């Protein structure tokens, strides 16, 4: 199938010329293509029997290729979650030609293909490289793909564009001689506004933009030592304010301390969160400060010229001057309640007058959270070209975003999305569930997670009921590794194995936002059927207890867990 | 987590190197794609022998990720006792159109 599924171009520029994706220079391109050819040779040698699986496994993992329950799985990086429509079409094509017609977006803003054949993978990687994409740094003990806030460069509350610093971090960390073999994988998240939309406090390092009220300088609050997995920790605040130009030096200091002290003897204790918590946060922060004082700071100073150069990749698209109010938008809302409902959950305020940020739900009721078919990807690419400068973003909540839509265009956009099964008005609501692949795909799983999400969404299918409940985040993992973020779900669900049967624990009170919190297990688990009723019991308890205007997490904070426990277990 | 096989009746699972397809050691030392046709090895010695053949197949670049699993014998053939291993024999339960379950019965 030709890769030209593109609407008529309205100018002689490609429709995604203004998509704010980082465009590789010749050096990057050469590097990526060389890596592909290297991998091709390694796969050939593997298939001829010249290298063993033991030798090959680390190589394939470095290229994003895992072996799962039913097949190989290829994890492709989406740097900072940004895609051009050309890249989206390429992903659609790869899914159709080499896989089974769909891709799965993950909580790390990556996309996974679940059925590639080993012999096709080098060709897939080549197809990716042609559009500046790759699967490097999606695995291994390196600094992984830096994640950011999905509304970067568009949000009304933004202080600094996190992509610029994410890209600086990428350039600093890729091939950093000291940081290719860290004690363990390392994940950094950056949010460019004071409102955390990137779950930064459950990352190894998390940065939240901050403005120094006195000097007016912009910088980041730096958090360190957060993580999920089997031993979850919220990050501790290492410094309240690091000016943007000092951020690399400060992170270098953190990484150096970790690289020396991180435990390489025990894979379960090797993450920085363990080092921080075994040593005590104060002591660890003290060591960071010592190291930072010792560093040749000038060497790590972020050069404004480099910032400017990188900024050009993320230059704002050519917005036009629009009235703040769109008459056609207001009229459509008044005329079509289903559209009005979507605007209440799936739109976010844009910093530019007359524009809005639209979240495309990949959580149709009863669908698989995060899955998108090739044809849906192509629809999204076309709509991005028409309405959002050819740019698409991936969120850590497994949805997509068109960041720069004219208010005038929102109604036709939504109609087209809805026709493709992408118009569900549920962003942030109970059916906008994060779920890991679980036992349906994952070789490490204890239980399934996807069908639990599907059945909860179906139980609460009535959108009016969902809107009435308000923001409520359910997150489900099929095992202790916590890929589904259950620790930070308002309602978290963790699958455990109980004598070969699927069993599900409920956690309450987690939060991935600015008031980050880890949920607590509420009591004994539930079986595969019981878990759906248990979630409904929790929700009904909330409805009975809530005060006007409260969302679930606020009611829970006010009442504590006791009434929920009672409702869940009283009758047992 | 991976489930340790500890029963007296076990089969041997693996994934085919070339395409990652789940396979099991069948009778006559061939790899089969249908878990119902997996050979059942009875007792420690038989299991060890089957595993050692499977490991050799790994060396011959036929399969990867060889491991034993508990099974029982039913009228429909070999059936893994653990859910994870049963799902490996079927495909994703959320996509009945994919994986082994989507195929026509073997000709
Ligand atoms: C299907 C194949 C997958 C496998 C084998 C896998 C494996 C793992 C393992 C072993 C860990 C724990 C590592 C540690 O604690 O150091 C982990 C953590 C994680 N994975 Fe996955 N994963 C898979 C898919 C996914 C998907 C689809 C997502 C997104 C939906 C995801 C997101 C994460 C996240 C966010 C963490 C937590 C990192 C932390 O500890 O802070 N993974 N994964
Ligand atoms: S949480 Fe467990 S089951 Fe879910 S994808 Fe991660 S490793 Fe697999």
XYZ file of C-alpha atoms and ligand atoms in Angstrom:
730
model
C 0.000 0.000 0.000
C 1.487 3.368 -0.964
C 2.234 5.776 1.817
C 0.292 8.647 0.327
C -2.889 8.586 2.307
C -2.819 12.333 2.528
C -5.437 14.989 1.872
C -5.022 17.387 -0.988
C -2.310 19.744 -0.024
C -3.383 23.305 0.168
C 0.028 24.740 -0.487
C 3.247 23.381 -1.829
C 4.500 22.775 1.681
C 3.869 19.404 3.259
C 0.798 19.582 5.496
C 2.918 18.767 8.524
C 5.694 21.263 7.831
C 4.876 22.999 11.096
C 4.495 19.916 13.265
C 6.771 20.486 16.219
C 8.707 17.252 16.020
C 12.432 17.238 16.381
C 13.860 16.922 12.893
C 17.100 15.027 12.704
C 20.220 16.554 11.308
C 22.521 14.585 9.032
C 24.493 13.297 11.986
C 21.412 11.879 13.721
C 20.094 10.434 10.478
C 23.362 8.722 9.675
C 23.521 7.331 13.179
C 19.987 5.935 13.047
C 20.470 4.342 9.628
C 23.759 2.825 10.729
C 22.073 1.363 13.763
C 19.419 -0.198 11.533
C 21.995 -1.791 9.250
C 23.969 -2.997 12.239
C 20.843 -4.620 13.604
C 20.046 -6.148 10.224
C 23.461 -7.789 10.211
C 22.959 -8.987 13.781
C 19.565 -10.490 12.947
C 21.060 -12.241 9.927
C 23.844 -13.657 12.032
C 21.326 -14.731 14.636
C 19.178 -16.487 12.050
C 22.249 -18.227 10.626
C 23.185 -19.376 14.091
C 26.343 -17.341 14.335
C 25.274 -15.693 17.569
C 23.327 -17.269 20.396
C 20.136 -15.983 21.960
C 22.146 -15.072 25.039
C 24.314 -12.795 22.944
C 21.445 -11.565 20.845
C 18.929 -10.750 23.575
C 20.607 -7.581 24.866
C 21.042 -6.437 21.276
C 17.410 -6.921 20.386
C 16.278 -5.263 23.605
C 18.460 -2.270 22.806
C 16.497 -2.036 19.587
C 13.153 -2.224 21.338
C 12.400 -5.853 20.498
C 10.937 -8.022 23.261
C 9.655 -11.578 23.239
C 6.143 -11.772 24.655
C 3.520 -14.404 25.297
C 2.324 -14.871 21.714
C 5.006 -13.208 19.618
C 7.738 -10.633 19.518
C 6.827 -7.080 20.511
C 8.465 -3.980 19.098
C 8.460 -0.833 21.183
C 8.962 2.347 19.199
C 9.958 5.584 20.874
C 7.849 8.676 20.368
C 10.175 11.393 21.672
C 8.221 13.649 24.037
C 5.074 12.128 22.611
C 5.254 14.278 19.462
C 4.416 12.892 16.026
C 4.004 14.471 12.619
C 1.161 13.246 10.447
C 3.780 11.687 8.171
C 5.059 9.659 11.102
C 1.546 8.661 12.134
C 0.868 7.414 8.600
C 4.096 5.474 8.696
C 3.086 3.818 11.965
C -0.258 2.954 10.383
C 1.530 1.441 7.414
C 3.884 -0.592 9.596
C 0.922 -1.914 11.573
C -0.851 -2.907 8.371
C 2.041 -4.382 6.421
C 4.168 -6.032 9.098
C 1.800 -6.440 12.011
C -1.890 -7.105 12.529
C -3.380 -3.772 11.653
C -3.122 -1.957 14.953
C -0.692 -0.406 17.387
C -0.849 0.054 21.133
C 0.043 3.361 22.778
C 1.663 3.000 26.188
C 1.970 5.055 29.346
C 5.525 5.917 28.359
C 4.270 7.736 25.268
C 5.573 4.913 23.126
C 3.807 2.708 20.628
C 4.084 -1.063 20.633
C 3.481 -3.512 17.845
C 2.474 -6.887 19.159
C 3.144 -9.285 16.298
C 6.261 -8.466 14.274
C 8.385 -11.275 12.837
C 12.044 -11.180 13.741
C 13.104 -11.230 10.112
C 10.934 -8.167 9.353
C 12.171 -6.060 12.230
C 15.221 -4.556 10.486
C 12.962 -3.470 7.637
C 10.463 -2.001 10.073
C 13.263 -0.088 11.758
C 14.384 1.162 8.374
C 10.876 2.381 7.598
C 10.892 4.166 10.934
C 14.301 5.694 10.325
C 13.012 7.151 7.057
C 10.650 9.281 9.137
C 13.179 10.053 11.898
C 11.904 7.385 14.264
C 13.607 4.521 16.067
C 13.325 2.077 18.937
C 16.530 2.995 20.710
C 16.463 3.749 24.425
C 13.168 1.987 24.882
C 14.905 -0.631 26.957
C 18.140 -1.308 28.771
C 19.845 0.415 31.645
C 20.090 3.787 30.005
C 18.251 7.055 30.262
C 14.981 6.230 28.584
C 12.898 8.368 26.293
C 12.257 11.568 28.279
C 8.537 12.163 28.671
C 6.754 15.488 28.851
C 3.432 17.068 29.321
C 1.224 16.368 26.302
C -0.002 19.970 26.099
C 3.503 21.416 25.776
C 3.792 24.480 23.594
C 0.038 24.966 23.692
C -1.202 25.073 27.275
C -2.346 28.362 28.729
C -0.505 27.673 31.986
C 2.895 26.894 30.453
C 6.050 28.618 31.729
C 8.638 26.898 29.577
C 8.445 24.498 26.664
C 9.472 21.169 28.228
C 10.378 19.695 24.833
C 13.339 22.001 24.504
C 14.781 20.681 27.745
C 13.729 17.136 26.979
C 15.673 17.403 23.736
C 18.693 18.924 25.471
C 18.535 16.031 27.910
C 18.322 13.583 25.038
C 21.387 15.025 23.385
C 23.220 15.056 26.695
C 22.296 11.523 27.674
C 22.433 9.722 24.317
C 25.877 8.293 24.058
C 26.935 9.885 27.347
C 29.887 7.614 28.070
C 29.115 7.362 31.766
C 25.424 6.777 31.429
C 25.004 3.892 28.984
C 25.413 1.311 31.726
C 23.636 2.754 34.700
C 22.801 0.433 37.581
C 19.287 0.285 36.128
C 16.988 1.993 33.658
C 16.400 5.666 34.267
C 13.268 7.628 33.497
C 12.933 11.389 33.421
C 9.717 13.358 33.027
C 9.322 17.094 32.547
C 6.276 19.244 32.831
C 6.470 22.792 31.536
C 3.749 24.267 33.680
C 3.270 24.330 37.459
C 0.471 21.804 36.961
C 1.887 18.332 36.697
C 0.533 16.504 33.671
C 3.438 14.116 33.286
C 3.333 12.206 36.598
C 6.778 13.586 37.359
C 6.803 12.517 40.995
C 6.830 8.853 40.084
C 9.898 9.154 37.904
C 13.573 8.707 38.703
C 13.912 12.408 38.066
C 10.934 14.712 37.657
C 11.047 18.361 36.676
C 8.195 20.801 37.206
C 8.526 24.277 35.727
C 8.582 27.104 38.209
C 8.933 30.835 38.077
C 10.990 32.544 40.743
C 8.590 35.204 41.930
C 11.367 37.538 43.019
C 13.702 37.461 40.059
C 11.191 36.405 37.428
C 13.610 33.714 36.279
C 12.252 30.445 34.998
C 13.539 27.092 36.108
C 12.474 23.760 37.477
C 11.663 22.203 40.797
C 13.682 18.990 40.775
C 12.296 15.767 42.216
C 14.358 12.641 42.545
C 13.826 9.018 43.459
C 10.256 8.402 42.488
C 9.065 5.254 40.821
C 6.389 2.634 40.644
C 7.041 -1.036 40.157
C 7.111 -3.435 43.087
C 8.355 -0.814 45.553
C 6.660 2.463 44.778
C 8.011 5.740 46.062
C 7.074 9.318 45.511
C 10.054 11.383 44.550
C 11.555 13.717 47.108
C 12.171 17.334 46.311
C 15.900 17.771 45.765
C 15.770 21.484 44.996
C 12.898 23.872 44.866
C 14.421 25.884 42.066
C 17.128 25.259 39.513
C 17.334 27.881 36.767
C 16.876 26.421 33.293
C 20.453 27.082 32.259
C 21.798 25.060 35.192
C 19.550 22.073 34.763
C 22.008 19.837 32.899
C 24.715 20.425 35.472
C 22.336 19.599 38.275
C 21.104 16.411 36.608
C 24.689 15.425 35.832
C 25.376 15.656 39.557
C 22.366 13.465 40.379
C 23.331 10.873 37.783
C 26.934 10.792 38.970
C 25.909 10.175 42.556
C 23.481 7.480 41.490
C 25.966 5.856 39.138
C 28.422 5.473 42.013
C 26.003 4.425 44.723
C 23.225 2.628 42.908
C 23.127 -1.048 43.774
C 24.288 -3.205 40.930
C 24.099 -6.368 43.024
C 20.336 -6.725 43.107
C 18.062 -5.860 40.197
C 15.173 -5.155 42.552
C 17.211 -2.644 44.525
C 19.018 -0.946 41.703
C 16.660 1.925 40.939
C 17.527 5.341 42.289
C 14.380 5.325 44.436
C 15.906 2.524 46.513
C 19.233 4.315 46.857
C 17.480 7.490 47.957
C 15.314 5.687 50.462
C 17.954 3.326 51.846
C 20.323 6.187 52.389
C 17.789 8.759 53.465
C 16.709 11.643 51.292
C 18.658 14.293 53.188
C 21.925 12.457 52.888
C 21.373 11.737 49.202
C 20.500 15.337 48.476
C 23.597 16.381 50.425
C 25.725 14.211 48.139
C 24.082 15.714 45.068
C 24.865 19.187 46.330
C 28.483 18.224 47.051
C 28.870 16.765 43.602
C 27.205 19.778 42.059
C 29.551 22.116 43.899
C 32.493 20.117 42.584
C 31.389 20.021 38.946
C 32.926 22.322 36.384
C 29.627 24.129 36.149
C 30.595 26.243 33.203
C 31.007 23.092 31.143
C 27.439 22.082 31.819
C 25.922 25.494 31.463
C 23.154 25.328 28.893
C 24.261 27.566 26.058
C 21.473 29.975 25.043
C 22.512 29.490 21.426
C 21.776 25.770 21.740
C 18.456 26.503 23.385
C 17.602 28.816 20.503
C 18.638 26.241 17.931
C 16.533 23.541 19.542
C 13.675 25.953 20.048
C 13.400 26.309 16.273
C 12.351 22.651 16.071
C 9.500 23.393 18.420
C 8.648 26.790 17.026
C 4.989 27.629 17.430
C 2.975 26.941 14.302
C 1.672 29.985 12.428
C -1.401 30.651 14.509
C -3.655 33.336 13.141
C -5.324 36.133 14.994
C -8.818 34.942 15.909
C -11.631 36.287 18.023
C -11.795 34.697 21.463
C -15.335 33.540 20.879
C -16.271 31.402 17.903
C -19.903 31.797 16.927
C -20.002 28.567 14.981
C -18.527 26.679 17.941
C -21.073 28.146 20.328
C -23.904 27.389 17.922
C -22.761 23.783 17.464
C -22.582 23.284 21.224
C -26.085 24.619 21.622
C -27.440 22.457 18.824
C -25.696 19.168 19.513
C -25.628 17.968 23.132
C -23.302 15.081 22.337
C -20.754 17.543 20.985
C -21.294 19.843 23.959
C -20.580 16.928 26.242
C -17.325 16.177 24.430
C -16.210 19.786 24.760
C -16.636 19.570 28.516
C -14.144 16.729 28.960
C -11.917 16.626 25.912
C -10.920 20.268 25.458
C -8.202 22.173 27.281
C -7.549 25.878 27.215
C -5.008 27.006 24.647
C -2.626 29.880 25.209
C -3.631 31.485 21.931
C -6.964 33.189 21.477
C -9.457 31.321 19.334
C -7.705 27.926 19.618
C -8.273 24.891 21.795
C -6.437 21.681 22.642
C -8.421 18.563 21.773
C -7.889 15.186 23.427
C -8.765 12.216 21.247
C -9.950 9.363 23.416
C -8.469 5.962 22.649
C -10.907 4.558 25.178
C -14.149 3.879 23.369
C -16.562 2.134 25.725
C -15.645 -1.543 25.604
C -12.525 -0.935 23.524
C -8.924 -1.771 24.367
C -7.307 1.210 26.110
C -4.574 2.667 23.934
C -5.168 0.550 20.822
C -5.553 2.265 17.459
C -6.185 0.594 14.124
C -4.244 1.593 11.037
C -7.307 3.227 9.517
C -7.904 5.190 12.701
C -4.311 6.370 12.720
C -4.733 7.514 9.140
C -7.917 9.360 10.041
C -6.097 11.089 12.879
C -3.231 12.002 10.542
C -5.670 13.463 8.012
C -7.494 15.432 10.706
C -4.183 16.675 12.077
C -3.294 17.946 8.621
C -6.633 19.645 8.223
C -7.004 21.140 11.658
C -3.813 21.049 13.720
C -0.744 21.772 11.606
C -0.095 18.113 10.891
C 0.874 17.300 14.448
C -0.331 14.589 16.834
C 0.676 13.956 20.425
C 0.594 10.819 22.539
C -0.364 11.166 26.193
C 0.844 9.041 29.084
C -2.802 8.263 29.650
C -2.843 6.397 26.347
C -4.811 8.989 24.413
C -3.914 11.277 21.500
C -3.990 15.050 21.300
C -4.428 17.623 18.552
C -2.914 20.629 20.223
C -3.801 23.586 18.032
C -7.356 23.427 16.747
C -9.298 26.543 15.820
C -12.487 26.725 17.809
C -14.299 27.133 14.497
C -13.012 23.714 13.455
C -13.881 21.794 16.594
C -17.302 20.663 15.481
C -16.248 19.209 12.125
C -13.231 17.683 13.878
C -15.365 15.959 16.471
C -17.835 14.692 13.853
C -15.006 13.108 11.902
C -13.482 11.631 15.044
C -16.807 10.285 16.172
C -17.385 8.612 12.828
C -14.059 6.806 13.288
C -14.860 5.671 16.839
C -12.535 8.289 18.283
C -15.015 10.815 19.606
C -15.835 9.421 23.046
C -16.453 12.230 25.530
C -14.610 10.646 28.429
C -11.165 12.213 28.935
C -10.403 12.080 32.655
C -13.591 10.178 33.462
C -14.145 6.727 34.872
C -13.942 4.985 31.489
C -10.687 6.727 30.522
C -8.790 3.865 32.113
C -5.073 3.178 31.908
C -4.497 -0.534 31.607
C -1.297 -2.423 30.916
C -1.334 -5.262 28.354
C -1.606 -7.808 31.169
C -1.914 -11.502 30.541
C -3.468 -10.984 27.129
C -0.018 -10.124 25.800
C 2.571 -9.857 28.536
C 4.751 -12.792 29.506
C 5.262 -11.437 33.013
C 1.623 -10.958 33.905
C -0.346 -12.559 36.705
C -3.723 -11.503 35.437
C -5.434 -9.823 32.579
C -5.922 -6.064 32.803
C -7.541 -5.064 29.503
C -10.802 -6.979 29.941
C -11.126 -5.595 33.467
C -10.914 -2.096 31.997
C -13.397 -3.019 29.285
C -15.941 -4.382 31.727
C -15.659 -1.378 34.037
C -16.168 0.945 31.057
C -19.172 -1.097 30.000
C -20.632 -1.035 33.497
C -20.411 2.754 33.447
C -21.177 3.088 29.745
C -23.787 5.780 30.295
C -21.894 8.972 29.530
C -24.286 11.132 31.518
C -23.524 9.034 34.576
C -19.783 9.335 33.888
C -20.002 13.099 33.529
C -21.992 13.276 36.736
C -19.249 11.349 38.562
C -16.629 13.797 37.328
C -12.900 13.211 37.218
C -12.055 9.707 38.350
C -8.936 7.898 37.261
C -8.773 4.142 37.265
C -5.424 2.496 36.534
C -4.880 -1.216 36.193
C -1.736 -3.371 36.171
C -1.606 -7.099 35.557
C 1.325 -7.560 37.922
C 3.521 -5.870 40.461
C 5.670 -4.175 37.793
C 3.005 -1.483 37.663
C 3.148 -0.638 33.964
C -0.512 0.355 34.332
C 0.297 2.925 37.070
C -2.071 1.359 39.609
C -0.199 3.021 42.487
C -1.316 6.441 41.290
C -4.862 5.675 40.229
C -7.619 7.343 42.210
C -8.791 3.768 42.110
C -5.873 1.456 41.391
C -6.280 -2.197 40.508
C -3.468 -4.710 40.810
C -3.756 -8.226 39.476
C -2.296 -10.982 41.626
C -2.075 -14.715 41.219
C -3.974 -16.643 43.839
C -3.390 -20.350 43.376
C -3.514 -20.026 39.625
C -6.642 -17.855 39.662
C -6.814 -14.185 38.737
C -7.331 -11.989 41.740
C -7.517 -8.207 41.971
C -6.576 -5.847 44.762
C -8.063 -2.382 45.019
C -5.950 0.614 45.979
C -7.550 3.925 46.849
C -6.253 7.470 46.935
C -3.394 7.456 44.459
C -2.803 10.542 42.390
C -0.405 11.192 39.521
C -1.001 14.927 39.420
C 0.383 17.911 41.232
C -0.748 16.478 44.585
C 0.949 13.189 43.882
C 0.103 10.342 46.228
C 0.426 6.580 46.323
C -2.752 4.610 46.792
C -3.240 2.186 49.657
C -4.563 -1.319 49.377
C -8.026 -1.232 50.831
C -8.364 -4.876 51.861
C -8.568 -8.431 50.518
C -8.783 -8.810 46.762
C -11.661 -9.770 44.486
C -12.033 -12.365 41.783
C -12.445 -11.652 38.080
C -16.195 -11.071 38.310
C -16.168 -9.525 41.764
C -13.751 -6.750 40.892
C -16.289 -4.960 38.690
C -18.929 -4.993 41.426
C -16.310 -3.832 43.916
C -15.439 -0.838 41.749
C -19.109 0.005 41.484
C -19.456 -0.256 45.260
C -16.581 2.206 45.678
C -18.181 4.564 43.180
C -21.618 4.342 44.779
C -20.082 5.020 48.178
C -18.523 8.133 46.740
C -21.844 9.249 45.278
C -23.503 8.848 48.665
C -20.787 10.737 50.507
C -19.839 13.499 48.142
C -20.544 17.124 48.778
C -21.575 19.411 45.938
C -18.737 20.000 43.509
C -16.438 17.326 44.945
C -14.638 14.847 42.763
C -13.835 11.335 43.962
C -10.335 12.029 45.214
C -11.520 15.013 47.245
C -14.306 13.081 48.910
C -11.896 10.286 49.716
C -9.429 12.742 51.236
C -12.185 14.203 53.382
C -13.782 10.965 54.577
C -10.770 8.688 54.687
C -10.903 5.088 53.528
C -13.105 3.734 56.306
C -16.524 4.186 54.692
C -15.229 2.627 51.488
C -13.789 -0.335 53.351
C -17.008 -0.796 55.173
C -19.046 -0.721 51.994
C -16.722 -3.238 50.342
C -16.351 -5.701 53.162
C -19.225 -5.175 55.604
C -21.418 -7.806 54.042
C -18.665 -10.365 53.629
C 5.529 -13.917 37.331
C 6.699 -17.042 35.640
C 5.079 -20.067 37.098
C 7.369 -22.844 38.247
C 6.422 -26.237 36.950
C 6.321 -28.736 39.788
C 3.807 -31.406 38.819
C 4.650 -34.906 37.670
C 3.148 -34.278 34.246
C 4.856 -31.587 32.270
C 5.230 -30.307 28.732
C 7.901 -28.091 27.241
C 7.075 -24.692 25.794
C 9.165 -22.352 23.666
C 8.857 -19.607 21.094
C 9.953 -20.079 17.510
C 12.995 -17.977 16.783
C 11.895 -16.679 13.406
C 8.467 -15.289 14.207
C 8.084 -15.643 17.975
C 5.195 -18.095 17.557
C 4.450 -20.074 20.721
C 5.298 -23.759 20.245
C 5.432 -26.913 22.342
C 7.481 -30.031 22.040
C 5.288 -32.697 20.447
C 5.736 -36.411 20.217
C 8.659 -37.456 18.038
C 10.640 -34.343 18.947
C 8.875 -31.984 16.618
C 7.589 -28.558 17.605
C 3.816 -28.138 17.420
C 1.800 -24.928 17.366
C -1.177 -26.420 19.169
C -0.735 -26.966 22.872
C -3.308 -29.760 22.776
C -0.754 -31.746 20.788
C 2.090 -31.097 23.213
C 3.803 -34.248 24.424
C 3.288 -34.967 28.105
C 6.367 -36.092 30.012
C 5.825 -38.130 33.101
C 8.280 -37.934 35.955
C 11.570 -36.169 36.546
C 13.718 -38.201 34.167
C 11.429 -37.874 31.174
C 11.024 -34.179 31.788
C 14.780 -33.634 32.102
C 15.391 -35.522 28.877
C 12.781 -33.489 26.989
C 14.230 -30.271 28.322
C 17.704 -31.218 27.288
C 16.483 -31.907 23.738
C 14.675 -28.549 23.758
C 17.786 -26.753 24.943
C 19.700 -28.332 22.104
C 17.039 -27.030 19.729
C 17.696 -23.622 21.185
C 21.361 -24.036 20.269
C 20.294 -25.046 16.758
C 18.457 -21.681 16.381
C 15.049 -23.286 16.076
C 13.450 -21.932 19.235
C 14.095 -19.573 22.137
C 12.856 -19.246 25.705
C 12.445 -22.935 26.502
C 10.732 -23.852 29.779
C 8.656 -26.636 31.328
C 5.036 -26.227 32.366
C 2.503 -28.243 34.329
C -0.186 -29.876 32.241
C -3.020 -32.345 32.503
C -4.345 -34.753 29.922
C -7.921 -34.155 28.843
C -10.154 -35.568 26.115
C -9.304 -32.542 23.994
C -5.599 -33.127 24.444
C -2.905 -31.595 26.587
C -4.114 -28.721 28.768
C -1.827 -26.440 30.775
C -2.944 -26.092 34.362
C -1.981 -22.464 34.713
C -4.045 -19.689 33.127
C -0.980 -17.953 31.719
C 0.063 -21.056 29.827
C -3.479 -21.658 28.608
C -3.635 -18.123 27.215
C -0.327 -18.675 25.480
C -2.053 -21.533 23.705
C -4.981 -19.411 22.579
C -4.120 -15.758 21.961
C -5.356 -12.528 23.532
C -8.789 -13.030 25.084
C -9.623 -9.467 24.107
C -8.995 -10.099 20.419
C -10.555 -13.402 19.484
C -9.675 -12.615 15.885
C -5.948 -12.838 16.628
C -3.492 -15.508 17.624
C -3.964 -19.235 17.483
C -7.637 -19.079 18.405
C -8.364 -17.269 15.132
C -7.079 -20.093 12.960
C -9.027 -22.782 11.240
C -8.527 -26.095 13.013
C -5.275 -27.573 11.764
C -5.774 -29.479 8.527
C 4.127 -6.113 27.273
C 5.389 -5.981 27.573
C 5.922 -5.304 28.806
C 6.831 -5.825 29.636
C 7.490 -7.161 29.517
C 7.070 -4.858 30.677
C 7.938 -5.062 31.721
C 8.119 -4.198 32.743
C 8.886 -4.449 33.919
C 9.637 -5.743 34.208
C 8.823 -3.357 34.713
C 9.445 -3.173 36.080
C 10.797 -2.625 35.964
C 11.326 -2.075 37.243
O 10.585 -1.912 38.210
O 12.503 -1.757 37.271
C 8.033 -2.392 34.019
C 7.754 -1.137 34.502
C 6.979 -0.222 33.814
N 6.419 -0.379 32.562
Fe 6.372 -2.073 31.520
N 6.315 -3.786 30.436
C 5.592 -4.002 29.316
C 4.687 -3.168 28.746
C 4.435 -1.902 29.198
C 3.400 -1.074 28.666
C 2.461 -1.445 27.528
C 3.449 0.074 29.372
C 2.496 1.213 29.251
C 1.157 1.007 29.245
C 4.534 -0.028 30.304
C 4.928 0.977 31.181
C 5.720 0.764 32.275
C 5.851 1.694 33.369
C 5.224 3.062 33.441
C 6.639 1.075 34.331
C 6.969 1.624 35.685
C 8.312 2.157 35.756
C 8.684 2.466 37.178
O 9.112 1.547 37.877
O 8.563 3.622 37.560
N 5.099 -1.251 30.176
N 7.624 -2.919 32.816
S 2.424 -4.526 34.793
Fe 3.114 -6.590 34.648
S 1.522 -7.526 33.396
Fe 1.358 -5.366 33.065
S 2.623 -5.023 31.240
Fe 3.875 -4.607 33.070
S 4.965 -6.507 33.366
Fe 3.220 -6.965 32.061
